[in-house]
Structures are given as structure tokens and as C-alpha cells.
Coordinates of C-alpha atoms in Angstrom, one line a residue:
X1 CA 91.3 123.6 110.8
X2 CA 91.8 121.1 113.6
X3 CA 93.8 123.2 116.1
X4 CA 91.6 124.9 118.7
X5 CA 91.7 128.7 119.3
X6 CA 93.0 128.1 122.8
X7 CA 95.9 126.1 121.3
X8 CA 96.7 128.8 118.8
X9 CA 96.8 131.4 121.6
X10 CA 99.0 129.2 123.7
X11 CA 101.4 128.6 120.8
X12 CA 101.6 132.4 120.2
X13 CA 102.5 132.8 123.8
X14 CA 105.3 130.2 123.5
X15 CA 106.7 132.2 120.5
X16 CA 106.6 135.5 122.5
X17 CA 108.5 133.7 125.3
X18 CA 111.2 132.7 123.0
X19 CA 110.1 129.1 122.5
X20 CA 109.7 126.8 119.5
X21 CA 106.4 125.9 117.9
X22 CA 105.9 123.3 115.2
X23 CA 102.9 124.3 113.0
X24 CA 101.3 123.1 109.8
X25 CA 101.6 124.9 106.5
X26 CA 100.2 123.8 103.1
X27 CA 103.7 122.5 102.2
X28 CA 105.2 120.8 105.3
X29 CA 105.2 121.3 109.1
X30 CA 107.5 124.1 110.1
X31 CA 109.6 124.6 113.3
X32 CA 108.9 128.2 114.2
X33 CA 110.5 130.9 116.3
X34 CA 110.0 134.6 116.8
X35 CA 111.8 136.0 113.7
X36 CA 113.1 139.0 115.7
X37 CA 114.6 137.0 118.6
X38 CA 118.1 136.0 117.7
X39 CA 118.4 133.5 120.6
X40 CA 115.1 131.8 119.6
X41 CA 116.2 131.6 116.0
X42 CA 119.6 130.1 117.1
X43 CA 117.7 127.4 119.0
X44 CA 116.1 126.2 115.7
X45 CA 119.6 125.5 114.4
X46 CA 120.5 123.6 117.6
X47 CA 117.3 121.5 117.6
X48 CA 117.6 120.6 113.9
X49 CA 121.4 120.1 113.9
X50 CA 121.4 122.6 111.0
X51 CA 124.5 124.6 110.0
X52 CA 124.1 128.2 111.0
X53 CA 125.1 129.3 107.5
X54 CA 121.9 127.9 106.1
X55 CA 119.2 130.6 105.9
X56 CA 115.7 130.2 107.1
X57 CA 112.3 131.4 105.8
X58 CA 110.4 134.2 107.5
X59 CA 106.6 133.5 107.4
X60 CA 104.3 136.5 107.3
X61 CA 100.6 136.8 108.0
X62 CA 99.9 138.6 104.7
X63 CA 101.4 140.3 101.8
X64 CA 100.7 143.7 103.3
X65 CA 103.5 143.1 105.8
X66 CA 106.2 142.6 103.1
X67 CA 107.7 146.1 103.3
X68 CA 108.0 145.7 107.1
X69 CA 110.6 142.9 106.6
X70 CA 112.4 143.6 103.4
X71 CA 113.9 146.5 101.4
X72 CA 113.9 147.4 97.7
X73 CA 110.9 145.3 96.5
X74 CA 111.0 145.1 92.7
X75 CA 107.8 145.3 90.7
X76 CA 108.2 141.6 89.6
X77 CA 108.3 140.5 93.3
X78 CA 105.2 142.4 94.1
X79 CA 103.4 140.9 91.1
X80 CA 104.4 137.4 92.2
X81 CA 103.3 138.1 95.8
X82 CA 100.0 139.4 94.7
X83 CA 99.3 136.4 92.5
X84 CA 100.7 133.6 94.6
X85 CA 100.3 134.7 98.3
X86 CA 99.1 133.1 100.4
X87 CA 100.7 130.0 98.8
X88 CA 103.8 127.9 98.4
X89 CA 106.0 130.6 97.0
X90 CA 109.1 132.0 98.8
X91 CA 110.7 135.3 97.6
X92 CA 114.3 136.1 98.3
X93 CA 114.7 139.9 98.7
X94 CA 117.0 142.4 100.5
X95 CA 116.9 142.0 104.3
X96 CA 115.1 144.6 106.3
X97 CA 116.3 145.8 109.7
X98 CA 113.8 143.7 111.6
X99 CA 115.4 140.5 110.4
X100 CA 118.5 139.4 112.4
X101 CA 121.5 137.9 110.6
X102 CA 120.9 134.7 112.6
X103 CA 117.8 134.1 110.4
X104 CA 119.6 134.7 107.1
X105 CA 122.8 132.7 107.6
X106 CA 124.7 136.0 107.7
X107 CA 123.4 137.1 104.3
X108 CA 121.9 140.5 103.4
X109 CA 119.0 138.7 101.8
X110 CA 116.0 137.1 103.4
X111 CA 113.5 134.5 102.2
X112 CA 109.9 135.4 103.0
X113 CA 106.5 133.9 102.3
X114 CA 102.8 133.8 103.3
X115 CA 101.6 130.3 104.0
X116 CA 98.2 129.1 102.8
X117 CA 97.0 127.2 105.8
X118 CA 94.3 128.3 108.2
X119 CA 96.2 127.2 111.3
X120 CA 99.4 128.9 110.2
X121 CA 97.6 132.1 109.4
X122 CA 95.7 132.0 112.7
X123 CA 99.0 131.6 114.5
X124 CA 100.7 134.4 112.7
X125 CA 97.7 136.7 113.4
X126 CA 97.6 135.8 117.1
X127 CA 101.4 136.3 117.4
X128 CA 101.4 139.5 115.5
X129 CA 104.8 139.2 113.9
X130 CA 107.1 137.2 111.6
X131 CA 107.9 133.6 112.4
X132 CA 111.1 132.0 111.1
X133 CA 110.6 128.4 110.3
X134 CA 112.4 125.7 108.4
X135 CA 110.8 122.2 108.2
X136 CA 110.3 120.5 111.6
X137 CA 112.8 117.7 111.2
X138 CA 116.5 116.9 111.7
X139 CA 118.7 118.6 109.1
X140 CA 118.9 116.8 105.8
X141 CA 116.2 114.2 106.6
X142 CA 112.7 113.7 105.3
X143 CA 110.4 116.7 105.9
X144 CA 107.2 116.1 108.1
X145 CA 103.8 116.4 106.6
X146 CA 101.8 115.4 109.8
X147 CA 102.1 116.4 113.4
X148 CA 102.9 112.7 114.2
X149 CA 106.0 113.0 112.0
X150 CA 107.1 116.0 114.0
X151 CA 106.7 114.3 117.4
X152 CA 108.3 111.1 116.2
X153 CA 111.5 112.9 115.1
X154 CA 111.9 115.9 117.4
X155 CA 110.0 114.8 120.5
X156 CA 110.1 117.2 123.4
X157 CA 112.8 119.4 121.8
X158 CA 109.7 121.3 120.5
X159 CA 107.9 123.4 123.1
X160 CA 104.5 123.2 121.4
X161 CA 103.0 121.3 118.4
X162 CA 100.0 122.6 116.6
X163 CA 98.1 119.8 114.8
X164 CA 96.5 121.0 111.6
X165 CA 96.1 117.7 109.9
X166 CA 98.1 116.4 106.8
X167 CA 99.7 119.0 104.6
X168 CA 97.9 119.5 101.3
X169 CA 100.9 120.2 99.0
X170 CA 103.4 117.9 100.7
X171 CA 106.6 119.4 99.4
X172 CA 108.3 122.7 100.2
X173 CA 107.6 126.0 98.6
X174 CA 109.2 127.2 95.4
X175 CA 112.0 129.7 96.1
X176 CA 112.5 132.6 93.7
X177 CA 115.5 135.0 93.8
X178 CA 113.7 138.3 93.2
X179 CA 116.7 140.5 94.0
X180 CA 117.8 141.0 90.4
X181 CA 116.1 142.4 87.3
X182 CA 115.2 138.9 86.1
X183 CA 113.9 136.5 88.7
X184 CA 115.2 132.9 88.8
X185 CA 114.0 129.7 90.5
X186 CA 116.4 128.5 93.2
X187 CA 114.3 125.6 94.5
X188 CA 111.4 124.1 92.6
X189 CA 108.3 123.6 94.8
X190 CA 104.6 123.9 95.1
X191 CA 104.2 126.7 92.6
X192 CA 105.3 125.5 89.2
X193 CA 107.8 127.2 86.9
X194 CA 105.1 127.2 84.2
X195 CA 102.8 129.1 86.5
X196 CA 105.5 131.7 87.3
X197 CA 106.4 132.2 83.7
X198 CA 102.7 132.7 82.8
X199 CA 102.4 135.5 85.3
X200 CA 105.8 137.2 84.4
X201 CA 105.5 136.6 80.7
X202 CA 109.1 135.4 80.3
X203 CA 111.1 132.2 80.8
X204 CA 112.8 131.5 84.1
X205 CA 116.1 129.7 84.8
X206 CA 116.2 127.0 87.4
X207 CA 119.5 126.9 89.3
X208 CA 120.7 123.8 91.2
X209 CA 123.2 126.1 93.0
X210 CA 123.3 129.9 93.2
X211 CA 125.2 132.8 94.6
X212 CA 122.3 133.2 97.1
X213 CA 122.2 130.5 99.7
X214 CA 118.7 129.1 100.2
X215 CA 117.1 126.1 102.0
X216 CA 117.2 122.8 100.2
X217 CA 120.4 123.2 98.2
X218 CA 122.6 120.9 100.3
X219 CA 123.9 118.0 98.2
X220 CA 122.0 115.5 100.4
X221 CA 118.6 116.6 101.6
X222 CA 115.1 115.3 102.2
X223 CA 116.8 111.9 102.8
X224 CA 115.3 108.8 104.4
X225 CA 117.5 106.4 106.4
X226 CA 117.5 104.0 103.5
X227 CA 119.8 104.8 100.6
X228 CA 117.9 106.1 97.5
X229 CA 119.0 104.9 94.1
X230 CA 117.5 106.5 90.9
X231 CA 117.2 104.6 87.7
X232 CA 115.2 104.9 84.4
X233 CA 111.5 103.9 84.9
X234 CA 111.9 100.8 82.8
X235 CA 114.8 99.6 85.0
X236 CA 113.1 100.0 88.4
X237 CA 111.8 96.4 88.6
X238 CA 115.0 94.8 87.4
X239 CA 117.2 97.0 89.7
X240 CA 115.0 96.3 92.7
X241 CA 115.0 92.5 92.2
X242 CA 118.8 92.5 91.6
X243 CA 119.4 94.4 94.9
X244 CA 116.9 92.2 96.8
X245 CA 118.8 89.1 95.5
X246 CA 122.0 90.6 96.8
X247 CA 120.6 90.7 100.3
X248 CA 119.2 94.2 100.6
X249 CA 115.8 95.0 102.1
X250 CA 114.5 96.8 99.0
X251 CA 111.7 99.4 98.9
X252 CA 110.4 100.3 95.5
X253 CA 108.6 103.5 94.3
X254 CA 106.9 101.8 91.4
X255 CA 106.1 104.2 88.5
X256 CA 102.5 104.4 87.4
X257 CA 103.3 102.8 84.0
X258 CA 104.4 99.7 85.8
X259 CA 101.7 99.7 88.5
X260 CA 100.6 96.1 87.7
X261 CA 104.1 94.7 87.4
X262 CA 105.0 92.0 90.0
X263 CA 108.1 92.9 91.9
X264 CA 110.2 90.7 94.2
X265 CA 111.1 93.2 96.9
X266 CA 110.7 93.8 100.6
X267 CA 108.2 96.6 100.2
X268 CA 106.5 98.1 97.1
X269 CA 104.7 101.5 96.9
X270 CA 102.7 102.3 93.8
X271 CA 103.3 105.9 92.8
X272 CA 100.0 107.8 92.0
X273 CA 99.4 108.9 88.4
X274 CA 98.6 112.4 89.5
X275 CA 101.7 114.6 90.2
X276 CA 99.8 116.5 92.8
X277 CA 99.0 113.3 94.7
X278 CA 102.6 112.1 94.3
X279 CA 103.9 115.4 95.7
X280 CA 101.5 115.3 98.6
X281 CA 102.5 111.7 99.6
X282 CA 106.2 111.6 98.6
X283 CA 107.6 112.2 102.0
X284 CA 105.1 109.9 103.6
X285 CA 106.2 107.1 101.2
X286 CA 109.8 107.6 102.1
X287 CA 109.0 107.4 105.8
X288 CA 106.8 104.4 105.3
X289 CA 109.6 102.5 103.5
X290 CA 112.0 103.4 106.4
X291 CA 109.5 102.2 108.9
X292 CA 109.2 98.8 107.1
X293 CA 113.0 98.3 107.5
X294 CA 114.2 99.0 104.0
X295 CA 117.9 99.8 103.6
X296 CA 117.6 100.6 99.9
X297 CA 114.9 102.5 97.9
X298 CA 114.8 102.2 94.1
X299 CA 112.9 104.9 92.3
X300 CA 112.7 106.8 89.1
X301 CA 112.2 110.5 88.2
X302 CA 108.9 111.7 86.8
X303 CA 108.8 113.9 83.7
X304 CA 110.3 117.2 84.9
X305 CA 107.3 119.4 84.0
X306 CA 104.9 121.1 86.4
X307 CA 105.1 119.5 89.9
X308 CA 107.3 116.8 88.3
X309 CA 110.2 119.2 88.4
X310 CA 109.8 119.6 92.2
X311 CA 109.4 115.9 92.8
X312 CA 112.5 115.1 90.8
X313 CA 114.4 117.8 92.7
X314 CA 113.5 116.1 96.0
X315 CA 114.4 112.6 94.8
X316 CA 117.8 113.8 93.6
X317 CA 118.6 115.5 96.9
X318 CA 117.3 112.4 98.8
X319 CA 119.7 110.3 96.7
X320 CA 122.6 112.6 97.3
X321 CA 125.7 112.7 95.2
X322 CA 125.3 109.1 94.2
X323 CA 122.2 109.4 91.9
X324 CA 122.2 106.1 90.0
X325 CA 123.0 102.5 90.5

């Protein structure tokens, strides 16, 4: 934990005063406000440029606080909380009275999780309440995984930034709708579908859209400035060289199976063979290609198993409605 105790106490004071604090979690950096302060929560939407209808996640200091913030917790939700909290799992449940509608996008459901990061947990303990926090970036753009990313994008719009080093998971939490009899995955993330199914003992559906609005379901999300084009792995090199020849400044996310292939492009990033390493560095890669002046990024989807499902989800949202060349 790199943040000092004095910094954490100062950040907790900022939250109590209605300010905004950027803080690290194991997934990405969050832009936090007092979850019970409607004015502070509304300021998150203003700073991010986020539509007020898009619900936020309430971060709690421990699973023992769950019943303080939600109602009607099914046994399956408790089982998932016991197994995966603290960790990159968000549960959608019935909103408790402490949660203002500003935090839920006007819905009677609320997304809650317990982050697995020492700085985040220390902040929540010092603050003594729930912290509403989406990712600390402009709406729809690449999520931050370092404190530097937060400062570069949001600047002094944030009242206090806690630096906890690079995020270990690197992509957002898995969101599970736990309001019904059978849970479903609304956003793949740091906890895999396979891990959830092993605990619950049943298959889980993954929905690209749902009746419950949750973060990350906008058609274009997690997007760099450069346009992202997705092609089959064996076509990445040819597509990149064709676009470069047409005058684009092309960035390439080169699949592991083609790591040694020469590519005529403006910038080339070799994708790690480990899905965990790829997830951890994905947003950093997209930012790096932006910083190198690329206007087009050519990539392919990993096998959609384990963390590959979450990586593929992020790349599809980054590409937006136009998925392929």
C-alpha cells in the first residue's frame, strides 16, 4: 500500500465534506463520493460527463455491511458475497433506503461490491460509510489503472487522488444480477463465469443487454481516441498493413500466436500469452497506442473463456457498433 495513513484520513475528510476522491481498487481507479450525499453523487456525473440514467456502484468496507444498503438478499447472493468478497464481483440487489436514487440512475436496484485493495479498504474504514464510484475517467473512454491516468484525464476536477500503484486485475468487476431466482452475468469481469458457476453449481447466462441497467452496457465504452477494428487473429497483420498503406497511423495488438511476425505499422504491441496479464495491461495498451498518435487500432478477440470473455467484452465495447473491418 503506497498511500500514507495521513493521505487516507485526508481523503476520508474530503468525502465527508461532499468532495470527490479518486482511489485505487484491484480492478481500476474509481471516482468516489459519499454514497448517501445526492449532491456529491450528482457531481460524479458532471465530472465524468456521464448520463444520469447510468447507475453507479456502491463500494462497501466488508460483506457484513451488505444488509445496511440493500433489501431482500437471496441465499445465492450471500453465497457469492461470502466466496468472492473482497474481490472483483458486483452484485445487483434491491435498493435499501440509504441509497439515493441519484446513485442508481432512478432504479430500485443498486450495484454493490467490496473491493480487494488495501488502500480502498483503508479509505472505506476511515470514512465509515459507502462510497459510490464509477471508473475515474470521462464517460465512455478508457478506464484508468494508475493514478497518473486519473490526473492526465480528469486533472483538478478531482478533489483528492489516492495513489495505490497499478491495479492488479486491470479490468472492471463482474456484475451479476442477483435479484431473481437464477442469477445472470450482466458484465463479464475479474471473476470468471466459470468460477461463479462452480460456486453456484449451475450454468449462468451472460447478457449483452438486460432489463436492469448497469455500468458498461453502453454500445461504445472503454474506448481510446483511435478507432478500434476487430478482425480474426490470422487477419490482424494483413489488415494493419492495408490500413497503414492507406495512410492511417495504425496501432496493432498482435496476438500471441503471431508474436514474431513482422508488421509494417506505426506502433505494435505484443499481447501477453497469459489472459490475466493481458487483462491487467489492456487499458494501458490502448492508452499507449493513443499516446503514440495512432488513429486506428487493429486487434482480435481472445478465446472467450475465463478472463478472455471479459477482455473480449471490453474490446467489443471499445470498437463500438462497428466491430469489424
